[in-house]
Amino acid sequence: MSITISSKPTSIVHKKKRVNARNIQYFLLLLPPLVFFIVAMIIPLIMGIYNSFTDWDGISLEKNWIGFTNYIEIFKDEMFIESFKFTGLFMIFNTIIQNVAAFFFAVMLDSSIKAKNFYRTIIFAPVLLSPILVGQIWTKMYGTILPSINDLFALSINFNLFSSPNTVLTGLLVANNWQWIGYWMLIYLAGLQAVPKDIYEACTVDGGNWWQKFIHITIPMLGPSITICTIGIATGSLKVYELIVASTGGGPGDSSKSTIMHIYDTAFMSQQSSYASAMSVVFLLVLLIFAFIQLKVLRKREVEL
Amino acid sequence: MSKKYTKGTFLIQSIVSVIVIFYLLPFLVVFLYAFKSPQEIIGSSPFSLPEKLELVNFTQAFEALNFFQSFGNTFFITASAVLLLILLSGMAAYSIVRGGNKFFNGTYMFFIAGIMIPYQVIFVPMFVLGSNLGFINNLFGVIFLYVGTSLPFAIFVMAGFMKTIPKEIEEAAFIDGCSIMRTFWIIVLPMLKPVAAALTIILSLQIWNDYLLPQLFLSDNSMKTLTVMQSTLFSAFETNFNVGFAGIILSSLPILILFLFMQKHFVKGITMGSGK
Amino acid sequence: MKKGFKWVHLIMIISIIGSLLVACSSSSSGTSKDGKVTLKVLDWNNTNTKETEKMIKETVEKELPNVKLEFEYINWDTDFSSVMQTRIAGKQLPDIIMIKGGDHPKYTEHLMDLSTEEFMSEFPEDIRKALQIDGKDYAVPYTSNFQGVFYNKRIFTENNIEIPKTWDELMAVAETLKSKGITPFTSHFKDYQIGNSFNQFATIEVYSKNPTWGNDLQKGKVSFATSPEFKTVFEHFEEIYKYSNKDPFGLDFTGAAEMFAKEETAMWIIGTWSTAQVLKNNPDLEIGFFPTPATDEKNTKIIMQPDHTFSASATTKHPKEVKQVLEVFATNKDMAKKYIDIVQTESLIPDVVSAVQAPYVEDINNYKSIGAADANLGNVQIPWPYQEQSGNYIAEWLLGNKTLDKALKASDDFKSKVKFSTK
């Protein structure tokens, strides 16, 4: 829009033509990605929305239009609300813990300590495992390995975090953060290394201490990294499925069932495909609103800094 | 930053060391398990060293994973999808950022909204559509879906980077009579290398470790990926953790080695790619 | 910058090599060059799959030289339903599907009707009936599991414990053991045990009195909240929980097998699929078996469940060959015997008896001759996800998040959230 508005009235006809010709070329470049995106996501999404108004079970050859019945059901579905709460908490804690921990790990690894590469590699290593394996490993850790520390030192710490509804969230957060902090740490580390060193020096000359440097230089300069990490962690957490399936299976009871897991189970186990579609639509609407706010806030903050 | 090793540095060194021990603990257990026999796992403390190295676990895991095949499949899918993603997201980001009118801005929002769609919630229709398009038992079908579903995030990152590239060089190329596509191919694409490196790590890890898509789309044994084969090592009716954990080591070691070799480029890539 | 450039090249080169690897080794289903027909077999991955696969392939390919089998493993507890559903939606059902007894009603529309096949007449009427849907056969029965209480013979003998015949006697045994410092029950509530025990308890306490309880539930004639029998079923869990190992919600099946093998507990309410894993951990363990005791002694029966069964896709491209393979399954007694020896279970093929010499096998054979209760009575009428969900409500009650009445009511409310397969 800026191009046409800023053009001088005298050359407007000529410029417009050129702009249009250019726009066609830009559009041609845009076309292939658009095709991929539409086929892989948008058409299935529309099909899903259509399904949500039917009574299709996902297997049967029959499919009848039933209007908003499925949507009305959702608001009476305690499990959906519970799973939503769980997912929300999981996301909030993850976003805070992972951001803060990754940030500080990065700062510490950006200092002049020895064997940095070794540390970095170790902390990054869990990222290379699939969440399914992480789930299996931590199930084993909480179930057998850590309790055996109790035996060794005659302690009685409750390590089995997956066995009670009160601790299962903590247990999953530990496993999830163990896996992902290293990943975001790397992004922060990259951001830190991109901060021009002379800014720090200038600050030192002005008599600033490390804390002032940290607040006034490091954090603002990492603005874009914070945006990427926050969005990445939040969306990743909202989609959590494999880790939970492989570790707690949603239990004990229903206490660690994530929304995706509830939707997946409803579609594939309970064979209520259309109802699951309706839940997906509601979940997506919430996610989109949330994403919109997040993007606005983060981008705005970035500009201000 | 100063290179001096002060008291503060020592403190940091200690903290990091403790953290790293916590990080290593699960790995240590995986390693110890992988070398023990089932009887020894039951009979001894998880932290005891194996009496003798039970290498049979590894050969069993190797066979159960159908290692070369599944590793090759995973590699092919990941590498192709990531290459395509970088090319396509570069194209999209370029036209969105330089196109800059309402239409392109709208398209940008359209893509960005896609970041929030977890593909698990559109799985059934995705599968129905995919089967009509012949994506089942088709590595290229799976690659297509990975590209389609990961594009929003890739475009988001690409566009952020693209905004920081000065227009002047391109403008000069236009004046020389270059078309936009040619400009993109010759001038813009090479400038995207740093952000491409960063995206490569992010995307390849996601795709490498993905489970549901290949599990449901690839039924042919010759097409199964590592994650899918790994899951068969942990069944609800019979799990041999020694073999399972040996499988974890087998399937993670190559990518860990790759990371060790590529570490410098990874970090450099992100440095330049994180929107600076 | 320059290094990054090389790196992109490296990836390209490696991916080309990767694609060559893939291209070399990919094989497709259907008829191959040598005139052989490749049939896909979907297997729900339980015990000793590699050995059974090898054995089945050898036998079938020897009897039918023109057929090649290709096995695919899908974990029953986590992926089987979703994989089946997507395969059906994508019209990609494998030619032969190993279906767990009780899951059939869900898929009948898409399975081949085998009622008129010659080989089905090999099976006794009652076994066929246990798997039939609307009087039609959709599966070749192959093995069955038996469910009940597995116990540590040494602990029982050393403490002079008699086999309990009623629920109250079982609780008395548990109390005795507990007073001697022995944990009575192995419980692994972390995974499917609550769901499985739910079915066991319901079979002996509810379905024994009303064999159509599940159908009545669907029609709204009965409900969990108003059924005193189901209240008993729920209450059984509270008592088991009281006499279980520490932290059953943190223990899964593998952990349970380890615990039982280490003789840390005296009893385990489970099915025959568990013994292979236990004996792998401790080959010398003397395992005994008795049926899960009901409140009323006359309902204390061994619970039998058709387990591995083989069905065919209704849309297979090679119906003739598929039927030939199923015929081998139904008639080759040698293969059936090898199969149960590897999997350590019981065969449903007439006259095939396991060679496994273990005390629990003898016990099972003794109880079997008195008459068994069919676990699928419940499984067919109340779909497995429903049972599992009720199990989750029981868990929430045991953990103090729900009252018993609320748990029963929640089970009733879940009725609208699950698809019933039978009408």
mmCIF file of N, CA and C in Angstrom, chain C residues 148-235:
data_model
loop_
_atom_site.group_PDB
_atom_site.id
_atom_site.type_symbol
_atom_site.label_atom_id
_atom_site.label_comp_id
_atom_site.label_asym_id
_atom_site.label_seq_id
_atom_site.Cartn_x
_atom_site.Cartn_y
_atom_site.Cartn_z
ATOM 1 N N GLY C 148 -7.399 -63.748 35.519
ATOM 2 C CA GLY C 148 -7.733 -64.089 36.892
ATOM 3 C C GLY C 148 -6.595 -63.649 37.785
ATOM 4 N N VAL C 149 -6.385 -64.376 38.869
ATOM 5 C CA VAL C 149 -5.356 -63.975 39.821
ATOM 6 C C VAL C 149 -4.132 -64.886 39.663
ATOM 7 N N PHE C 150 -3.000 -64.292 39.396
ATOM 8 C CA PHE C 150 -1.744 -65.041 39.355
ATOM 9 C C PHE C 150 -1.091 -64.873 40.723
ATOM 10 N N TYR C 151 -0.616 -65.984 41.272
ATOM 11 C CA TYR C 151 -0.056 -65.852 42.619
ATOM 12 C C TYR C 151 1.293 -66.540 42.737
ATOM 13 N N ASN C 152 2.032 -66.128 43.746
ATOM 14 C CA ASN C 152 3.352 -66.666 44.018
ATOM 15 C C ASN C 152 3.186 -67.930 44.860
ATOM 16 N N LYS C 153 3.463 -69.091 44.267
ATOM 17 C CA LYS C 153 3.201 -70.363 44.947
ATOM 18 C C LYS C 153 3.998 -70.486 46.245
ATOM 19 N N ARG C 154 5.245 -70.023 46.198
ATOM 20 C CA ARG C 154 6.097 -70.164 47.373
ATOM 21 C C ARG C 154 5.507 -69.398 48.567
ATOM 22 N N ILE C 155 5.095 -68.151 48.304
ATOM 23 C CA ILE C 155 4.536 -67.347 49.399
ATOM 24 C C ILE C 155 3.270 -68.008 49.946
ATOM 25 N N PHE C 156 2.448 -68.520 49.040
ATOM 26 C CA PHE C 156 1.199 -69.142 49.493
ATOM 27 C C PHE C 156 1.484 -70.385 50.354
ATOM 28 N N THR C 157 2.426 -71.216 49.912
ATOM 29 C CA THR C 157 2.716 -72.443 50.671
ATOM 30 C C THR C 157 3.348 -72.110 52.017
ATOM 31 N N GLU C 158 4.327 -71.218 51.986
ATOM 32 C CA GLU C 158 5.027 -70.892 53.227
ATOM 33 C C GLU C 158 4.101 -70.333 54.288
ATOM 34 N N ASN C 159 3.045 -69.670 53.839
ATOM 35 C CA ASN C 159 2.133 -69.076 54.813
ATOM 36 C C ASN C 159 0.839 -69.861 54.966
ATOM 37 N N ASN C 160 0.837 -71.069 54.442
ATOM 38 C CA ASN C 160 -0.335 -71.953 54.543
ATOM 39 C C ASN C 160 -1.624 -71.278 54.094
ATOM 40 N N ILE C 161 -1.574 -70.709 52.935
ATOM 41 C CA ILE C 161 -2.767 -69.998 52.477
ATOM 42 C C ILE C 161 -3.560 -70.855 51.508
ATOM 43 N N GLU C 162 -4.867 -70.922 51.749
ATOM 44 C CA GLU C 162 -5.754 -71.677 50.868
ATOM 45 C C GLU C 162 -6.226 -70.768 49.739
ATOM 46 N N ILE C 163 -6.526 -71.390 48.602
ATOM 47 C CA ILE C 163 -7.011 -70.604 47.472
ATOM 48 C C ILE C 163 -8.392 -70.036 47.804
ATOM 49 N N PRO C 164 -8.541 -68.717 47.744
ATOM 50 C CA PRO C 164 -9.848 -68.117 48.066
ATOM 51 C C PRO C 164 -10.874 -68.359 46.960
ATOM 52 N N LYS C 165 -12.117 -68.553 47.374
ATOM 53 C CA LYS C 165 -13.167 -68.821 46.383
ATOM 54 C C LYS C 165 -14.184 -67.691 46.302
ATOM 55 N N THR C 166 -14.211 -66.849 47.298
ATOM 56 C CA THR C 166 -15.109 -65.693 47.229
ATOM 57 C C THR C 166 -14.289 -64.431 47.476
ATOM 58 N N TRP C 167 -14.922 -63.299 47.162
ATOM 59 C CA TRP C 167 -14.228 -62.023 47.331
ATOM 60 C C TRP C 167 -13.824 -61.813 48.791
ATOM 61 N N ASP C 168 -14.733 -62.172 49.712
ATOM 62 C CA ASP C 168 -14.408 -61.976 51.123
ATOM 63 C C ASP C 168 -13.209 -62.816 51.539
ATOM 64 N N GLU C 169 -13.147 -64.032 51.005
ATOM 65 C CA GLU C 169 -11.996 -64.889 51.316
ATOM 66 C C GLU C 169 -10.708 -64.269 50.768
ATOM 67 N N LEU C 170 -10.819 -63.705 49.584
ATOM 68 C CA LEU C 170 -9.646 -63.050 48.982
ATOM 69 C C LEU C 170 -9.153 -61.925 49.892
ATOM 70 N N MET C 171 -10.089 -61.153 50.405
ATOM 71 C CA MET C 171 -9.719 -60.042 51.282
ATOM 72 C C MET C 171 -9.116 -60.564 52.590
ATOM 73 N N ALA C 172 -9.626 -61.714 53.059
ATOM 74 C CA ALA C 172 -9.062 -62.313 54.274
ATOM 75 C C ALA C 172 -7.610 -62.731 54.017
ATOM 76 N N VAL C 173 -7.391 -63.326 52.825
ATOM 77 C CA VAL C 173 -6.027 -63.720 52.449
ATOM 78 C C VAL C 173 -5.129 -62.482 52.431
ATOM 79 N N ALA C 174 -5.642 -61.413 51.820
ATOM 80 C CA ALA C 174 -4.862 -60.182 51.729
ATOM 81 C C ALA C 174 -4.501 -59.669 53.116
ATOM 82 N N GLU C 175 -5.472 -59.726 54.008
ATOM 83 C CA GLU C 175 -5.240 -59.249 55.374
ATOM 84 C C GLU C 175 -4.155 -60.082 56.069
ATOM 85 N N THR C 176 -4.252 -61.414 55.908
ATOM 86 C CA THR C 176 -3.245 -62.301 56.505
ATOM 87 C C THR C 176 -1.856 -61.945 56.002
ATOM 88 N N LEU C 177 -1.750 -61.830 54.675
ATOM 89 C CA LEU C 177 -0.443 -61.520 54.077
ATOM 90 C C LEU C 177 0.084 -60.199 54.607
ATOM 91 N N LYS C 178 -0.799 -59.216 54.661
ATOM 92 C CA LYS C 178 -0.381 -57.886 55.080
ATOM 93 C C LYS C 178 0.123 -57.918 56.513
ATOM 94 N N SER C 179 -0.567 -58.702 57.363
ATOM 95 C CA SER C 179 -0.159 -58.769 58.763
ATOM 96 C C SER C 179 1.213 -59.434 58.893
ATOM 97 N N LYS C 180 1.584 -60.231 57.895
ATOM 98 C CA LYS C 180 2.911 -60.857 57.931
ATOM 99 C C LYS C 180 3.966 -60.014 57.207
ATOM 100 N N GLY C 181 3.551 -58.839 56.803
ATOM 101 C CA GLY C 181 4.520 -57.943 56.168
ATOM 102 C C GLY C 181 4.723 -58.195 54.687
ATOM 103 N N ILE C 182 3.812 -58.965 54.078
ATOM 104 C CA ILE C 182 3.933 -59.211 52.634
ATOM 105 C C ILE C 182 2.888 -58.365 51.914
ATOM 106 N N THR C 183 3.300 -57.699 50.845
ATOM 107 C CA THR C 183 2.331 -56.925 50.076
ATOM 108 C C THR C 183 1.444 -57.896 49.302
ATOM 109 N N PRO C 184 0.123 -57.833 49.497
ATOM 110 C CA PRO C 184 -0.731 -58.818 48.829
ATOM 111 C C PRO C 184 -0.783 -58.674 47.312
ATOM 112 N N PHE C 185 -1.077 -57.444 46.801
ATOM 113 C CA PHE C 185 -1.329 -57.317 45.361
ATOM 114 C C PHE C 185 -0.284 -56.467 44.639
ATOM 115 N N THR C 186 0.059 -56.897 43.433
ATOM 116 C CA THR C 186 0.773 -56.041 42.498
ATOM 117 C C THR C 186 -0.276 -55.229 41.762
ATOM 118 N N SER C 187 -0.194 -53.916 41.802
ATOM 119 C CA SER C 187 -1.150 -53.113 41.030
ATOM 120 C C SER C 187 -0.402 -52.094 40.200
ATOM 121 N N HIS C 188 -0.708 -52.074 38.920
ATOM 122 C CA HIS C 188 -0.088 -51.072 38.049
ATOM 123 C C HIS C 188 -1.189 -50.227 37.442
ATOM 124 N N PHE C 189 -1.699 -49.304 38.240
ATOM 125 C CA PHE C 189 -2.809 -48.458 37.794
ATOM 126 C C PHE C 189 -2.347 -47.371 36.834
ATOM 127 N N LYS C 190 -1.028 -47.316 36.559
ATOM 128 C CA LYS C 190 -0.548 -46.280 35.651
ATOM 129 C C LYS C 190 -1.025 -46.550 34.231
ATOM 130 N N ASP C 191 -1.083 -47.807 33.852
ATOM 131 C CA ASP C 191 -1.587 -48.073 32.499
ATOM 132 C C ASP C 191 -2.930 -48.810 32.532
ATOM 133 N N TYR C 192 -3.073 -49.862 31.794
ATOM 134 C CA TYR C 192 -4.415 -50.378 31.530
ATOM 135 C C TYR C 192 -4.998 -51.291 32.609
ATOM 136 N N GLN C 193 -4.319 -51.477 33.748
ATOM 137 C CA GLN C 193 -4.833 -52.492 34.660
ATOM 138 C C GLN C 193 -6.228 -52.182 35.182
ATOM 139 N N ILE C 194 -6.512 -50.910 35.502
ATOM 140 C CA ILE C 194 -7.852 -50.611 36.004
ATOM 141 C C ILE C 194 -8.888 -51.008 34.955
ATOM 142 N N GLY C 195 -8.613 -50.660 33.703
ATOM 143 C CA GLY C 195 -9.540 -51.030 32.635
ATOM 144 C C GLY C 195 -9.729 -52.536 32.551
ATOM 145 N N ASN C 196 -8.636 -53.267 32.651
ATOM 146 C CA ASN C 196 -8.725 -54.723 32.554
ATOM 147 C C ASN C 196 -9.459 -55.322 33.748
ATOM 148 N N SER C 197 -9.101 -54.881 34.954
ATOM 149 C CA SER C 197 -9.779 -55.415 36.134
ATOM 150 C C SER C 197 -11.256 -55.027 36.127
ATOM 151 N N PHE C 198 -11.529 -53.843 35.612
ATOM 152 C CA PHE C 198 -12.920 -53.387 35.488
ATOM 153 C C PHE C 198 -13.727 -54.433 34.732
ATOM 154 N N ASN C 199 -13.149 -54.887 33.620
ATOM 155 C CA ASN C 199 -13.836 -55.899 32.824
ATOM 156 C C ASN C 199 -13.929 -57.213 33.581
ATOM 157 N N GLN C 200 -12.870 -57.613 34.264
ATOM 158 C CA GLN C 200 -12.903 -58.874 35.022
ATOM 159 C C GLN C 200 -13.983 -58.826 36.100
ATOM 160 N N PHE C 201 -13.956 -57.763 36.901
ATOM 161 C CA PHE C 201 -14.918 -57.659 38.001
ATOM 162 C C PHE C 201 -16.342 -57.588 37.471
ATOM 163 N N ALA C 202 -16.521 -56.805 36.394
ATOM 164 C CA ALA C 202 -17.864 -56.661 35.835
ATOM 165 C C ALA C 202 -18.346 -57.997 35.275
ATOM 166 N N THR C 203 -17.432 -58.769 34.683
ATOM 167 C CA THR C 203 -17.830 -60.057 34.122
ATOM 168 C C THR C 203 -18.366 -60.980 35.219
ATOM 169 N N ILE C 204 -17.658 -61.031 36.349
ATOM 170 C CA ILE C 204 -18.105 -61.969 37.381
ATOM 171 C C ILE C 204 -19.225 -61.416 38.262
ATOM 172 N N GLU C 205 -19.264 -60.089 38.408
ATOM 173 C CA GLU C 205 -20.273 -59.531 39.317
ATOM 174 C C GLU C 205 -21.534 -59.057 38.603
ATOM 175 N N VAL C 206 -21.401 -58.592 37.368
ATOM 176 C CA VAL C 206 -22.555 -57.981 36.695
ATOM 177 C C VAL C 206 -23.054 -58.838 35.536
ATOM 178 N N TYR C 207 -22.171 -59.100 34.575
ATOM 179 C CA TYR C 207 -22.633 -59.789 33.363
ATOM 180 C C TYR C 207 -23.028 -61.230 33.643
ATOM 181 N N SER C 208 -22.493 -61.809 34.724
ATOM 182 C CA SER C 208 -22.903 -63.163 35.071
ATOM 183 C C SER C 208 -24.386 -63.201 35.418
ATOM 184 N N LYS C 209 -24.894 -62.089 35.946
ATOM 185 C CA LYS C 209 -26.320 -62.036 36.290
ATOM 186 C C LYS C 209 -27.151 -61.533 35.131
ATOM 187 N N ASN C 210 -26.624 -60.528 34.419
ATOM 188 C CA ASN C 210 -27.355 -59.956 33.293
ATOM 189 C C ASN C 210 -26.427 -59.858 32.087
ATOM 190 N N PRO C 211 -26.465 -60.878 31.240
ATOM 191 C CA PRO C 211 -25.508 -60.929 30.118
ATOM 192 C C PRO C 211 -25.703 -59.804 29.111
ATOM 193 N N THR C 212 -26.802 -59.080 29.172
ATOM 194 C CA THR C 212 -26.987 -57.985 28.200
ATOM 195 C C THR C 212 -26.922 -56.624 28.885
ATOM 196 N N TRP C 213 -26.230 -56.557 30.003
ATOM 197 C CA TRP C 213 -26.176 -55.312 30.763
ATOM 198 C C TRP C 213 -25.692 -54.146 29.900
ATOM 199 N N GLY C 214 -24.666 -54.396 29.109
ATOM 200 C CA GLY C 214 -24.108 -53.336 28.266
ATOM 201 C C GLY C 214 -25.123 -52.805 27.269
ATOM 202 N N ASN C 215 -25.860 -53.721 26.652
ATOM 203 C CA ASN C 215 -26.886 -53.284 25.705
ATOM 204 C C ASN C 215 -28.000 -52.528 26.417
ATOM 205 N N ASP C 216 -28.337 -53.011 27.625
ATOM 206 C CA ASP C 216 -29.370 -52.320 28.405
ATOM 207 C C ASP C 216 -28.906 -50.913 28.779
ATOM 208 N N LEU C 217 -27.612 -50.786 29.053
ATOM 209 C CA LEU C 217 -27.066 -49.471 29.387
ATOM 210 C C LEU C 217 -27.250 -48.520 28.213
ATOM 211 N N GLN C 218 -26.965 -49.044 27.046
ATOM 212 C CA GLN C 218 -27.072 -48.224 25.843
ATOM 213 C C GLN C 218 -28.521 -47.779 25.628
ATOM 214 N N LYS C 219 -29.462 -48.685 25.936
ATOM 215 C CA LYS C 219 -30.882 -48.354 25.747
ATOM 216 C C LYS C 219 -31.432 -47.534 26.896
ATOM 217 N N GLY C 220 -30.607 -47.313 27.921
ATOM 218 C CA GLY C 220 -31.064 -46.522 29.047
ATOM 219 C C GLY C 220 -31.875 -47.301 30.064
ATOM 220 N N LYS C 221 -31.869 -48.632 29.969
ATOM 221 C CA LYS C 221 -32.651 -49.443 30.922
ATOM 222 C C LYS C 221 -31.934 -49.573 32.265
ATOM 223 N N VAL C 222 -30.603 -49.544 32.217
ATOM 224 C CA VAL C 222 -29.853 -49.647 33.467
ATOM 225 C C VAL C 222 -28.834 -48.503 33.500
ATOM 226 N N SER C 223 -28.247 -48.267 34.650
ATOM 227 C CA SER C 223 -27.193 -47.256 34.721
ATOM 228 C C SER C 223 -26.211 -47.630 35.813
ATOM 229 N N PHE C 224 -25.019 -47.057 35.733
ATOM 230 C CA PHE C 224 -23.997 -47.346 36.738
ATOM 231 C C PHE C 224 -24.469 -46.900 38.114
ATOM 232 N N ALA C 225 -25.034 -45.699 38.164
ATOM 233 C CA ALA C 225 -25.386 -45.105 39.445
ATOM 234 C C ALA C 225 -26.458 -45.913 40.169
ATOM 235 N N THR C 226 -27.338 -46.587 39.415
ATOM 236 C CA THR C 226 -28.436 -47.291 40.067
ATOM 237 C C THR C 226 -28.183 -48.789 40.175
ATOM 238 N N SER C 227 -27.013 -49.236 39.777
ATOM 239 C CA SER C 227 -26.755 -50.666 39.816
ATOM 240 C C SER C 227 -25.942 -51.038 41.047
ATOM 241 N N PRO C 228 -26.540 -51.776 41.982
ATOM 242 C CA PRO C 228 -25.762 -52.166 43.171
ATOM 243 C C PRO C 228 -24.569 -53.030 42.793
ATOM 244 N N GLU C 229 -24.718 -53.821 41.709
ATOM 245 C CA GLU C 229 -23.614 -54.694 41.291
ATOM 246 C C GLU C 229 -22.419 -53.867 40.834
ATOM 247 N N PHE C 230 -22.699 -52.788 40.102
ATOM 248 C CA PHE C 230 -21.576 -51.991 39.628
ATOM 249 C C PHE C 230 -20.912 -51.230 40.762
ATOM 250 N N LYS C 231 -21.740 -50.880 41.748
ATOM 251 C CA LYS C 231 -21.149 -50.246 42.922
ATOM 252 C C LYS C 231 -20.143 -51.221 43.554
ATOM 253 N N THR C 232 -20.515 -52.495 43.593
ATOM 254 C CA THR C 232 -19.602 -53.522 44.116
ATOM 255 C C THR C 232 -18.310 -53.556 43.302
ATOM 256 N N VAL C 233 -18.471 -53.517 41.972
ATOM 257 C CA VAL C 233 -17.301 -53.537 41.105
ATOM 258 C C VAL C 233 -16.364 -52.385 41.466
ATOM 259 N N PHE C 234 -16.938 -51.191 41.596
ATOM 260 C CA PHE C 234 -16.119 -50.027 41.928
ATOM 261 C C PHE C 234 -15.451 -50.217 43.289
ATOM 262 N N GLU C 235 -16.251 -50.748 44.235
ATOM 263 C CA GLU C 235 -15.706 -50.887 45.593
ATOM 264 C C GLU C 235 -14.584 -51.914 45.666
#
